[in-house]
Short mmCIF file of C-alpha atoms and ligand atoms in Angstrom, two decimals:
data_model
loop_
_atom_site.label_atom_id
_atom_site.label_comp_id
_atom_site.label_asym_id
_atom_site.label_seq_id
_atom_site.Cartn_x
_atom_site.Cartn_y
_atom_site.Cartn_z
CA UNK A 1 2.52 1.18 18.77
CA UNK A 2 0.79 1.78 15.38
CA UNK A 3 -2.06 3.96 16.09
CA UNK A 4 -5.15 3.82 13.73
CA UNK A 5 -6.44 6.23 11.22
CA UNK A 6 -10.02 6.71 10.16
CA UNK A 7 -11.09 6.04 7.32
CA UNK A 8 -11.42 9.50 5.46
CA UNK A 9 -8.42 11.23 7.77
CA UNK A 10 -4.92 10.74 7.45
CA UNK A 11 -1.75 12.22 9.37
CA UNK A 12 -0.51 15.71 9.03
CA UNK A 13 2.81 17.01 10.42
CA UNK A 14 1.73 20.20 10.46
CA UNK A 15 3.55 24.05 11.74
CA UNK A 16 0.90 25.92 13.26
CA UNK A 17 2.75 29.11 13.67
CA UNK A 18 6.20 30.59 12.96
CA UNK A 19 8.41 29.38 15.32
CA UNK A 20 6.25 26.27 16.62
CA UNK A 21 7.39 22.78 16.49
CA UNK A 22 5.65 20.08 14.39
CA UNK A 23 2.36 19.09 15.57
CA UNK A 24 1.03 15.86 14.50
CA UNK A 25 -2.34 15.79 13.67
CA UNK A 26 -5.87 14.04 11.96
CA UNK A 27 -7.55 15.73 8.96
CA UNK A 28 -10.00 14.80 6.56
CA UNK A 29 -8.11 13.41 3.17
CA UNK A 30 -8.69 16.64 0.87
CA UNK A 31 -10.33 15.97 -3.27
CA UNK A 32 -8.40 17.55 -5.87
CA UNK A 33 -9.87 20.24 -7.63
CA UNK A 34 -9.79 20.68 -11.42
CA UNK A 35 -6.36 20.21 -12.66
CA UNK A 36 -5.01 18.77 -9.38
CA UNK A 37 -4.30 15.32 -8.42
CA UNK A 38 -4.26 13.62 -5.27
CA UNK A 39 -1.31 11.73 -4.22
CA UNK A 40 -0.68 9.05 -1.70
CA UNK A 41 2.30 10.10 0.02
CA UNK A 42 5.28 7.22 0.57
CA UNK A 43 8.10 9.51 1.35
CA UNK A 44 9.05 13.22 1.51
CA UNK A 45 12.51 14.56 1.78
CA UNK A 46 12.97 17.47 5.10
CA UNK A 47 14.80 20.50 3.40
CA UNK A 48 17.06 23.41 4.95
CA UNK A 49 14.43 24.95 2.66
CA UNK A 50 11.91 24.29 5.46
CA UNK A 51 12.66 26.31 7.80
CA UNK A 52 11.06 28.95 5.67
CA UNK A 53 7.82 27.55 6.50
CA UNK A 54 9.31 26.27 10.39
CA UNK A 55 10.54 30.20 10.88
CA UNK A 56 7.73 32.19 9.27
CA UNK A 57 10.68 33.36 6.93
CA UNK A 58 8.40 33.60 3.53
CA UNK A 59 6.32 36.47 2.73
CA UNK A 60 2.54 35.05 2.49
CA UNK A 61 2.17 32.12 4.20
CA UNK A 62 -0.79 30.97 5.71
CA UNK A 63 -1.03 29.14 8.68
CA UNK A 64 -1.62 25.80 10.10
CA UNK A 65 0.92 24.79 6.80
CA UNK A 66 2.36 21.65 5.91
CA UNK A 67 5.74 21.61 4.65
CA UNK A 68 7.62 19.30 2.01
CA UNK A 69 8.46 20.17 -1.31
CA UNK A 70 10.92 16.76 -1.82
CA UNK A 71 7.60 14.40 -2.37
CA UNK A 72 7.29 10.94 -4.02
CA UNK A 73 4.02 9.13 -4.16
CA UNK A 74 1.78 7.52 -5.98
CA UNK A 75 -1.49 9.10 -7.53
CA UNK A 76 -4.67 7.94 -5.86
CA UNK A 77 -7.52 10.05 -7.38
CA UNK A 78 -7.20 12.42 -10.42
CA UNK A 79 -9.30 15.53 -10.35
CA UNK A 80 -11.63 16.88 -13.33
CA UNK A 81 -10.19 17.95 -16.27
CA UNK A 82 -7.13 15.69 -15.82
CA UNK A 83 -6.35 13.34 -18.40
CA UNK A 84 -2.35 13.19 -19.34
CA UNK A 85 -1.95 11.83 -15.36
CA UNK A 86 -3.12 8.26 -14.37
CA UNK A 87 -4.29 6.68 -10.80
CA UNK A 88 -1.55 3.96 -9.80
CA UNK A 89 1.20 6.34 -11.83
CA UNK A 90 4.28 7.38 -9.53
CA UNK A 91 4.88 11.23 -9.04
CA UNK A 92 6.92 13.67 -7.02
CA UNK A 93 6.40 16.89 -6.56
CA UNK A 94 9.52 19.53 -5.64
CA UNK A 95 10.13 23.02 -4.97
CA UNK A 96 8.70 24.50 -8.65
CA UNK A 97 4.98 23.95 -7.20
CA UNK A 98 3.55 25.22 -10.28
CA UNK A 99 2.93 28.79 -12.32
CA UNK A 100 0.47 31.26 -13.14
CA UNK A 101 0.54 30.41 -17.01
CA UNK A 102 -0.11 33.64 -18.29
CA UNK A 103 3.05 36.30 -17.09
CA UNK A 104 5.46 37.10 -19.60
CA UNK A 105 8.08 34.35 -18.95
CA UNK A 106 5.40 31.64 -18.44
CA UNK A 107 4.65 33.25 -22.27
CA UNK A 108 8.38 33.03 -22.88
CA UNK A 109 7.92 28.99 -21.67
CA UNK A 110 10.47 30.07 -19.32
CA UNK A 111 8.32 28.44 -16.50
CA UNK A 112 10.93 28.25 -13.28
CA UNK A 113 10.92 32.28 -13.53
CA UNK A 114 6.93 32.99 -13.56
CA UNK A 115 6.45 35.82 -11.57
CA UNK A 116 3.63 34.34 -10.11
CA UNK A 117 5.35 31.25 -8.69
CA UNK A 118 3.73 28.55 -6.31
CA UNK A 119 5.61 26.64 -4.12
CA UNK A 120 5.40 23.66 -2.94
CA UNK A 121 5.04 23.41 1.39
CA UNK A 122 4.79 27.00 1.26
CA UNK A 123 1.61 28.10 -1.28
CA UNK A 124 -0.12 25.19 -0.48
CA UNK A 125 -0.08 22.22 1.82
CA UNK A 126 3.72 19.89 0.83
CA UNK A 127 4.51 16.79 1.30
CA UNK A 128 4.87 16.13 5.36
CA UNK A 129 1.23 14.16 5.13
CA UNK A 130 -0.54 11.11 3.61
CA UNK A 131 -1.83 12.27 1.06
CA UNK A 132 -1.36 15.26 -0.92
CA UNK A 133 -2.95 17.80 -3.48
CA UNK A 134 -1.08 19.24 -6.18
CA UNK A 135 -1.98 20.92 -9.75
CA UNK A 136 -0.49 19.10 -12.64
CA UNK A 137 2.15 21.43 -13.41
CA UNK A 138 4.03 20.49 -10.72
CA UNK A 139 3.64 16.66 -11.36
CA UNK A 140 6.83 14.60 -12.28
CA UNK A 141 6.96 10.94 -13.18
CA UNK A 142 9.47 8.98 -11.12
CA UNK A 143 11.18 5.47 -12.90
CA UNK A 144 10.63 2.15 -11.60
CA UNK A 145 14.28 1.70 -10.54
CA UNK A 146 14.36 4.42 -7.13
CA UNK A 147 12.94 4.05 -4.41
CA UNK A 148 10.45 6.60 -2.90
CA UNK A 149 12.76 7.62 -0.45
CA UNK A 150 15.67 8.09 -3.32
CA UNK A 151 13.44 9.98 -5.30
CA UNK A 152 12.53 12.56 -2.83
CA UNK A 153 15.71 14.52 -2.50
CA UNK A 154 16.22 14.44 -5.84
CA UNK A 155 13.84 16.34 -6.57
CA UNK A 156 15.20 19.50 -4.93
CA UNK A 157 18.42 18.36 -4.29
CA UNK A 158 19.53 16.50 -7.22
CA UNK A 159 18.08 18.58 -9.83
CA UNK A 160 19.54 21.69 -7.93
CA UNK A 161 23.25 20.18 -8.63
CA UNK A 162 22.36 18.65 -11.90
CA UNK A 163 21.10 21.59 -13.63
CA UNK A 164 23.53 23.86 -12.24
CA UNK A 165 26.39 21.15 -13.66
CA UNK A 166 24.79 21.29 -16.67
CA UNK A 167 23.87 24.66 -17.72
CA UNK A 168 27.53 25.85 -16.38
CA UNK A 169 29.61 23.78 -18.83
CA UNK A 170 30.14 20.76 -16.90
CA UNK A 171 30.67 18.52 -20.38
CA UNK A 172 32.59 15.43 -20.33
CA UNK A 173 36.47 15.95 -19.94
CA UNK A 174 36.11 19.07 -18.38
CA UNK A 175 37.55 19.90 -14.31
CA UNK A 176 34.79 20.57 -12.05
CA UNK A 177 34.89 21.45 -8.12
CA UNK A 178 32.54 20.73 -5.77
CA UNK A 179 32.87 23.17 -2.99
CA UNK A 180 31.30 21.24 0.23
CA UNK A 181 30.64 17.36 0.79
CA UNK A 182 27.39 17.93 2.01
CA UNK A 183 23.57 17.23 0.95
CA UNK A 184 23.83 19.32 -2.15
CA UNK A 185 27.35 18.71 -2.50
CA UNK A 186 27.43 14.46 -2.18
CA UNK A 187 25.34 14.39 -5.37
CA UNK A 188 26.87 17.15 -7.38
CA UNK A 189 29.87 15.33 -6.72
CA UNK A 190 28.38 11.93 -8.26
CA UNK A 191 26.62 13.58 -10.98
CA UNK A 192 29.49 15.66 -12.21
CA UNK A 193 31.49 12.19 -12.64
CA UNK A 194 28.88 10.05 -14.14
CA UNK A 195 28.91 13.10 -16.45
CA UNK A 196 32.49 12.50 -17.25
CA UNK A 197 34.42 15.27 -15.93
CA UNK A 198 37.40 15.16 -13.80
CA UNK A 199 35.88 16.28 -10.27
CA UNK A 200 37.55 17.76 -7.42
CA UNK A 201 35.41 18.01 -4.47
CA UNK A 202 36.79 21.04 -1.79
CA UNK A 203 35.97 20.24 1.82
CA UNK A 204 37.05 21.82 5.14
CA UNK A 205 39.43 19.15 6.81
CA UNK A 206 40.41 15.89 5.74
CA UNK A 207 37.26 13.42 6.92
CA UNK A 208 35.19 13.94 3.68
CA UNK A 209 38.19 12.80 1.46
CA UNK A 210 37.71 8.70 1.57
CA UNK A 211 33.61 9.56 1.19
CA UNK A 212 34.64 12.14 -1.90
CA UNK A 213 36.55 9.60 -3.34
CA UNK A 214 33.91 6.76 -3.18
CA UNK A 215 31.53 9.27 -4.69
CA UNK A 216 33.62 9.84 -7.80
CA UNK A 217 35.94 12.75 -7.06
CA UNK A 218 39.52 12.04 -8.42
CA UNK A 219 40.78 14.71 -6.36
CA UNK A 220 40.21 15.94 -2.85
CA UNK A 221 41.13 19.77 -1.54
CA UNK A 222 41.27 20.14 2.11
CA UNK A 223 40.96 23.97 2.04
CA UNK A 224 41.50 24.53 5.30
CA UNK A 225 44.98 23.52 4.92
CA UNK A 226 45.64 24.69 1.73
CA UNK A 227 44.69 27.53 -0.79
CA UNK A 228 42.33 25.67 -2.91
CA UNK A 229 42.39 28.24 -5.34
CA UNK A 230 45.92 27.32 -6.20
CA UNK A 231 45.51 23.95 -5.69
CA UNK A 232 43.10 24.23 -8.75
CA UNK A 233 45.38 26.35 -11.22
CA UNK A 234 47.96 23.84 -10.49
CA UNK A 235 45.18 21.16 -12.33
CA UNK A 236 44.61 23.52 -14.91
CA UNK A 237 41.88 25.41 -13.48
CA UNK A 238 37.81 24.77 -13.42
CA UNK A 239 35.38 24.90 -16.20
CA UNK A 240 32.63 24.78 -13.11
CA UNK A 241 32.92 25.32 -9.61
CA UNK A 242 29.69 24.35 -7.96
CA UNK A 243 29.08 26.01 -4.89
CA UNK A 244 27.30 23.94 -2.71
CA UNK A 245 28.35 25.34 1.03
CA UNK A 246 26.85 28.10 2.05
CA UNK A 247 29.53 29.83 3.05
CA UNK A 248 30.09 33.41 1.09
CA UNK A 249 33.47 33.79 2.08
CA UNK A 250 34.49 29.90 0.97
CA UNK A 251 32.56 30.82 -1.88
CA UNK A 252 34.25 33.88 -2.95
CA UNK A 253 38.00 32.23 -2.26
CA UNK A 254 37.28 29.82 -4.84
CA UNK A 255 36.91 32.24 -7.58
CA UNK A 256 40.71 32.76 -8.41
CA UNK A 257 40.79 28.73 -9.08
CA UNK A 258 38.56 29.30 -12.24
CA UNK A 259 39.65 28.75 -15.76
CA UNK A 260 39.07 30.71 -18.61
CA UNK A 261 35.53 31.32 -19.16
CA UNK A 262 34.87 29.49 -16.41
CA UNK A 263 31.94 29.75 -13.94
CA UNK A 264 31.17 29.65 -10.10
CA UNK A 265 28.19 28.22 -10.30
CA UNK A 266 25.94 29.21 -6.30
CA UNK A 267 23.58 27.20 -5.30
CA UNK A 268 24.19 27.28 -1.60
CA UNK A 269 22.35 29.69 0.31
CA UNK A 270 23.98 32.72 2.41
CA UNK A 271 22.77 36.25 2.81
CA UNK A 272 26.23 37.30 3.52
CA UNK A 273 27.79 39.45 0.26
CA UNK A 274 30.51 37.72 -1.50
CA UNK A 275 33.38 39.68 -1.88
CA UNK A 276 34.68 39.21 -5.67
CA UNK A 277 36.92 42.27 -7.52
CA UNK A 278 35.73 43.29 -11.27
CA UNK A 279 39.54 42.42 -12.39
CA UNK A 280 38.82 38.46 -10.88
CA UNK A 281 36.16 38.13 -13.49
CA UNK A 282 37.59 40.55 -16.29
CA UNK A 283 40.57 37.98 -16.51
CA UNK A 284 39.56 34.91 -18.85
CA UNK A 285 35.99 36.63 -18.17
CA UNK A 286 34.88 34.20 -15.96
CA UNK A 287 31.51 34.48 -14.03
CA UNK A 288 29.76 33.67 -11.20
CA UNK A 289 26.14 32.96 -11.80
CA UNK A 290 22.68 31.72 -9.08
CA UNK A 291 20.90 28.31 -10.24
CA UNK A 292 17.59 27.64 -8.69
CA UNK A 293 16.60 24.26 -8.43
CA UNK A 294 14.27 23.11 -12.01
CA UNK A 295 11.28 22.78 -13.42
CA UNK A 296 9.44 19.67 -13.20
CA UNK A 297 10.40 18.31 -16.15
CA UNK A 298 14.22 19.17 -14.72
CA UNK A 299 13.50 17.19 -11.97
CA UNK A 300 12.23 13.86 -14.92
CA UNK A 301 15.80 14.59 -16.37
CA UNK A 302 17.87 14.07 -13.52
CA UNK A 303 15.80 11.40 -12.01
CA UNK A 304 15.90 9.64 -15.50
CA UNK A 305 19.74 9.89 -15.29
CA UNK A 306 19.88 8.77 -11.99
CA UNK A 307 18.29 5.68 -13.49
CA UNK A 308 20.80 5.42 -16.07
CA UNK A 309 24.23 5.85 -13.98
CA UNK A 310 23.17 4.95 -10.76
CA UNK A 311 23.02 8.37 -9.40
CA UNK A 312 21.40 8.08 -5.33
CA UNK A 313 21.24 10.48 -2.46
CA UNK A 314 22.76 9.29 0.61
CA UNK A 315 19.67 9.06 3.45
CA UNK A 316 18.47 8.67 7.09
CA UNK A 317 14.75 8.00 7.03
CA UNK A 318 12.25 8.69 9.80
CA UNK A 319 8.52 8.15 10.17
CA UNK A 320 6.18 11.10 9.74
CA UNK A 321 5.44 11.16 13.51
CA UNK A 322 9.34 12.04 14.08
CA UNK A 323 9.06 14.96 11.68
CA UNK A 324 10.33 17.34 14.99
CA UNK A 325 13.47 14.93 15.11
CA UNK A 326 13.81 14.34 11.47
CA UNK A 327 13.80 18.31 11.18
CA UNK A 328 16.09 18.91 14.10
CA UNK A 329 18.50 16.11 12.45
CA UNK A 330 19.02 18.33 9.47
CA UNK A 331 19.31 21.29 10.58
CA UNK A 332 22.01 19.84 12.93
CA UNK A 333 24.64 19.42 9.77
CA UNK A 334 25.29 15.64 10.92
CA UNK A 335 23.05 14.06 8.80
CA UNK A 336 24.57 11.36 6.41
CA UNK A 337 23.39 13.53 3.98
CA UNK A 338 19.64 14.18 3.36
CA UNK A 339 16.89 13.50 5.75
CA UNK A 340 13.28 11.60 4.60
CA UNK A 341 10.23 11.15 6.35
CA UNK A 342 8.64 7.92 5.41
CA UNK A 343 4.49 7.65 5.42
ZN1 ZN B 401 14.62 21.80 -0.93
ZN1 ZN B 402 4.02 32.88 -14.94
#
């Protein structure tokens, strides 16, 4: 039963307090301030990322707060001072929620490490409502050819695995691994081959291989049953190994499987230490090296390439009011691969 809204309110999944569940609720549709624009919501990806905001697990955050940092929309009203953004013009908004301007690396123009960060869902009110207020830093245009609900993971998602492919090496010709079938790991996979490289995609067990396949790898590692480090020398060994499952120990076994100069790229998040010796890297001084998601403009690049190549994130959609099952669906590890909540 569709249940009316007010004009002036819209829908809010909202977290009210660590550890509380999503609580669905009216508030008045919010004006953007100057610099800020104010986006209709049509879809908004549910991140592991989250559960910072679900848990309390982020220094800072105020409470009631509305998560979603995976958010594609349309603009609806432009605040003063605005002029480069448009009403009617489609947007998301991910993770990088915008920056102070004036620290030493915004200086630098080296905007995804301002020490003064703002995040998206977690300095200010995300994407789990109608509509949504964000400063024009954090804007990104989204092409005619996705969908809302493709765009949203791609923005934290895809341009996770696409930067990290491309600032580790991944240039066409070259072996990459994708350690973990998963919702990083489906689109690194598809990335890294419309890229041109010859991918191997490392699961645990043999179900993921037929998916793997479909998605581009040539080659599938079961590394459960085998040493997938080997298995990798054997091919020659990997420019790139993206790291997708977070898994420190899976991680670390994968770093004998490297080539020369080669690099374990982590974007999969563990708190666990990875056990690696100095002699593992000294040898062909390969490296292991973090990649945090992208800058706006990141996110334009791989959403622009996902136009070109045909680059999508495999989804389950939900309606906003589900946002307790939508969020309970992805943190279960079943999902098929990324969850969206659709407005
Ligand atoms: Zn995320
Ligand atoms: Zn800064």
């Amino acid at each position: 039963m569709a249940t009316a809204v007010a004009i002036g309110t819209m829908k809010v999944a909202q977290i009210s307090k660590p550890g509380a569940g999503f609580q669905i609720v009216e508030r008045e549709i919010p004006e953007p301030a100057f610099g800020q624009v104010r986006i209709k919501v049509q879809a908004c990806g549910v991140c592991h990322s989250d559960m910072f905001v679900k848990d309390g697990l982020w220094p800072g955050i105020e409470y009631p707060r509305v998560p979603g940092h995976e958010v594609a929309g349309i603009i609806d009203e432009i605040g003063p001072g605005v002029s480069a953004w448009k009403k009617g013009q489609r947007v998301g908004v991910g993770w990088h929620g915008g920056q102070d301007n004036t620290c030493v690396e915004c200086r630098r123009g080296r905007f995804l490490y301002c020490r003064s960060p703002r995040v998206a869902g977690i300095s200010y009110d995300g994407g789990y409502q109608q509509y949504m207020v964000a400063p024009i830093e954090a804007l990104a245009s989204i092409p005619d050819t996705l969908s809302d609900a493709e765009a949203g993971p791609l923005l934290c998602a895809g341009v996770t695995t696409f930067n990290a492919l491309r600032h580790g090496g991944a240039s066409p010709g070259t072996l990459v691994a994708v350690q973990g079938v998963g919702g990083l790991g489906h689109l690194g996979v598809q990335f890294a081959s419309k890229f041109g490289c010859k991918v191997v995609a490392i699961g645990r067990g043999a179900e993921n291989a037929t998916l793997a396949n479909k998605l581009g790898a040539a080659i599938y590692i079961d590394s459960a049953s085998t040493n997938a480090a080997q298995e990798l020398q054997k091919l020659g060994g990997a420019q790139v190994i993206l790291a997708t499952a977070p898994n420190s120990k899976s991680m670390a076994e994968l770093i004998d499987g490297l080539a020369p100069t080669g690099k374990l790229m982590v974007v999969g998040i563990s708190t666990d230490p990875m056990a690696v010796t100095p002699l593992q890297l000294i040898i062909g001084e390969r490296s292991i090296r973090g990649s945090a998601v992208g800058t706006p403009s990141d996110s334009e690049d791989t959403m622009n390439f996902a136009n070109l190549t045909g680059v999508r994130p495999m989804i389950e959609t939900y309606p906003l009011e589900q946002a307790d099952e939508a969020y309970a669906r992805m943190m279960s590890g079943k999902a098929q691969f990324r969850v969206v909540l659709t407005m």
